[in-house]
């Protein structure tokens, strides 16, 4: 089932999960244990990220295929333009297609560590919209395609207006949905969606949420992607200090409140960056279930 089919129906809102391919065999074993726990929480589909060069890349398809064929849950492979020529991308896309995966999250990717600017590989692509257009040209409607959206604008963007214009280009190139970068202030998401709609973007825009598990982790991730932490949340995390279990309590409370507000506002779904863990997601979804039931009934 492709992305569009989820969001065109009347069965939403859809909960989806994102996992990443682990670097070590031990972490891969741990993910294999966590996957059935995540699947038991009833997401509509799961996506698997694509590493910045290196060995984890092959695991993206391996994990997506495991989710699809062993657990009979729809999955998507993320794919970036980093380090791949068009022929390389075709090789990967052909393998994804052969394995029966029907959805791709198409991205430019970040510059490799130590480099500040993205340099397109020889005979490769410079931007997400080019990858989307390539997939549509070569594979027609065989894949559902998601692209990335940035409620607080992309880090490299000089201003919000140009970022929104390029976002629209990506959708117009043939994307079915957009999934957003993580954010902690719903006002940023609402204003991003409003501005995108004003530009003529009609496709579903799915908010991406990262439940906080530790103060250190959220500091690292937000510094990489540029998302800001609202002052009240920041103060609560500072009070938790290095006590991860206390920070996780703050994170779960905050995530439930943020997700409930988005759902009540009518979002088509929520994409959770689950960080290959399940216990926090079990608690978050237990608290969101009444909200989801209420919305699905109306
Ligand atoms: P683009 O859409 O190409 O945008 C990148 C920058 O270029 C933006 O500033 C944009 O405004 C600008 N731009 C776009 N088009 C043009 C143009 N024609 N001319 C000039 N400027 C332009 N990274 C990974 O490595 N692996 C993953 O699996 C992964 N998954 C992600 C999933 C989601 C939902 C999100 C939100 C991000 C993910 N990322 C992943 C991170 C992503 O690769 C980075 O944010 C990357 O820097 C931008 O990718 P993009 O596809 O949004 O790029």
Short mmCIF file of N, CA, C and O in Angstrom, two decimals, residues 17 19 29-43 46 71 73 274 276-283 285 289:
data_model
loop_
_atom_site.label_atom_id
_atom_site.label_comp_id
_atom_site.label_asym_id
_atom_site.label_seq_id
_atom_site.Cartn_x
_atom_site.Cartn_y
_atom_site.Cartn_z
N UNK A 17 5.89 5.11 12.40
CA UNK A 17 7.13 5.11 13.17
C UNK A 17 8.33 5.14 12.24
O UNK A 17 8.29 4.55 11.16
N UNK A 19 12.45 4.18 12.21
CA UNK A 19 13.60 3.57 12.89
C UNK A 19 14.84 3.81 12.04
O UNK A 19 14.74 4.19 10.88
N UNK A 29 20.52 -6.78 16.60
CA UNK A 29 19.76 -7.81 17.34
C UNK A 29 18.73 -7.15 18.24
O UNK A 29 17.61 -7.61 18.39
N UNK A 30 19.16 -6.05 18.88
CA UNK A 30 18.25 -5.35 19.78
C UNK A 30 17.06 -4.78 18.98
O UNK A 30 15.91 -4.85 19.42
N UNK A 31 17.35 -4.25 17.78
CA UNK A 31 16.24 -3.73 16.95
C UNK A 31 15.29 -4.87 16.56
O UNK A 31 14.07 -4.70 16.56
N UNK A 32 15.86 -6.04 16.28
CA UNK A 32 15.00 -7.19 15.92
C UNK A 32 14.05 -7.54 17.07
O UNK A 32 12.94 -7.99 16.85
N UNK A 33 14.52 -7.32 18.31
CA UNK A 33 13.64 -7.60 19.46
C UNK A 33 12.59 -6.51 19.62
O UNK A 33 11.46 -6.76 20.02
N UNK A 34 12.99 -5.27 19.29
CA UNK A 34 12.08 -4.13 19.49
C UNK A 34 11.00 -4.05 18.40
O UNK A 34 9.87 -3.63 18.67
N UNK A 35 11.36 -4.48 17.17
CA UNK A 35 10.39 -4.34 16.07
C UNK A 35 9.01 -4.92 16.37
O UNK A 35 8.00 -4.22 16.19
N UNK A 36 8.93 -6.19 16.85
CA UNK A 36 7.58 -6.71 17.12
C UNK A 36 6.85 -5.91 18.20
O UNK A 36 5.62 -5.79 18.15
N UNK A 37 7.62 -5.34 19.14
CA UNK A 37 6.97 -4.52 20.19
C UNK A 37 6.39 -3.25 19.58
O UNK A 37 5.30 -2.82 19.94
N UNK A 38 7.13 -2.66 18.65
CA UNK A 38 6.63 -1.44 17.99
C UNK A 38 5.42 -1.78 17.12
O UNK A 38 4.43 -1.06 17.11
N UNK A 39 5.52 -2.88 16.40
CA UNK A 39 4.43 -3.27 15.49
C UNK A 39 3.16 -3.57 16.28
O UNK A 39 2.05 -3.26 15.85
N UNK A 40 3.34 -4.13 17.49
CA UNK A 40 2.18 -4.44 18.33
C UNK A 40 1.43 -3.16 18.73
O UNK A 40 0.26 -3.21 19.12
N UNK A 41 2.09 -2.02 18.62
CA UNK A 41 1.42 -0.75 18.97
C UNK A 41 0.51 -0.26 17.84
O UNK A 41 -0.17 0.75 17.99
N UNK A 42 0.53 -0.96 16.71
CA UNK A 42 -0.45 -0.70 15.65
C UNK A 42 -0.21 0.51 14.77
O UNK A 42 -1.18 1.17 14.37
N UNK A 43 1.07 0.81 14.41
CA UNK A 43 1.24 1.91 13.44
C UNK A 43 0.66 1.49 12.09
O UNK A 43 0.48 0.30 11.83
N UNK A 46 5.83 1.80 8.79
CA UNK A 46 7.10 2.22 9.41
C UNK A 46 8.08 2.62 8.32
O UNK A 46 8.05 2.05 7.22
N UNK A 71 6.62 -9.20 9.25
CA UNK A 71 5.55 -8.70 10.14
C UNK A 71 4.32 -8.21 9.37
O UNK A 71 3.36 -7.74 9.97
N UNK A 73 3.75 -5.63 7.73
CA UNK A 73 3.43 -4.22 7.97
C UNK A 73 4.05 -3.41 6.84
O UNK A 73 5.20 -3.66 6.45
N UNK A 274 11.16 7.14 16.65
CA UNK A 274 11.10 6.34 17.88
C UNK A 274 12.48 5.95 18.42
O UNK A 274 12.57 5.37 19.50
N UNK A 276 14.48 3.60 17.76
CA UNK A 276 14.65 2.15 17.92
C UNK A 276 14.32 1.66 19.34
O UNK A 276 14.88 0.67 19.81
N UNK A 277 13.41 2.38 20.02
CA UNK A 277 12.99 1.95 21.36
C UNK A 277 11.47 1.87 21.38
O UNK A 277 10.79 2.55 20.61
N UNK A 278 10.94 1.06 22.28
CA UNK A 278 9.49 0.89 22.27
C UNK A 278 8.79 1.28 23.56
O UNK A 278 7.62 1.65 23.54
N UNK A 279 9.49 1.23 24.71
CA UNK A 279 8.74 1.36 25.97
C UNK A 279 8.12 2.76 26.11
O UNK A 279 6.97 2.90 26.55
N UNK A 280 8.86 3.80 25.69
CA UNK A 280 8.28 5.16 25.77
C UNK A 280 7.10 5.29 24.82
O UNK A 280 6.10 5.92 25.11
N UNK A 281 7.20 4.61 23.64
CA UNK A 281 6.10 4.71 22.67
C UNK A 281 4.85 4.00 23.18
O UNK A 281 3.73 4.43 22.91
N UNK A 282 5.07 2.91 23.94
CA UNK A 282 3.91 2.21 24.50
C UNK A 282 3.15 3.16 25.43
O UNK A 282 1.93 3.27 25.38
N UNK A 283 3.89 3.90 26.25
CA UNK A 283 3.24 4.82 27.20
C UNK A 283 2.58 5.99 26.47
O UNK A 283 1.49 6.42 26.80
N UNK A 285 1.46 6.11 23.35
CA UNK A 285 0.27 5.71 22.58
C UNK A 285 -0.88 5.31 23.51
O UNK A 285 -2.04 5.52 23.16
N UNK A 289 -4.46 6.99 22.80
CA UNK A 289 -5.51 6.14 22.23
C UNK A 289 -6.91 6.73 22.39
O UNK A 289 -7.68 6.75 21.42
#
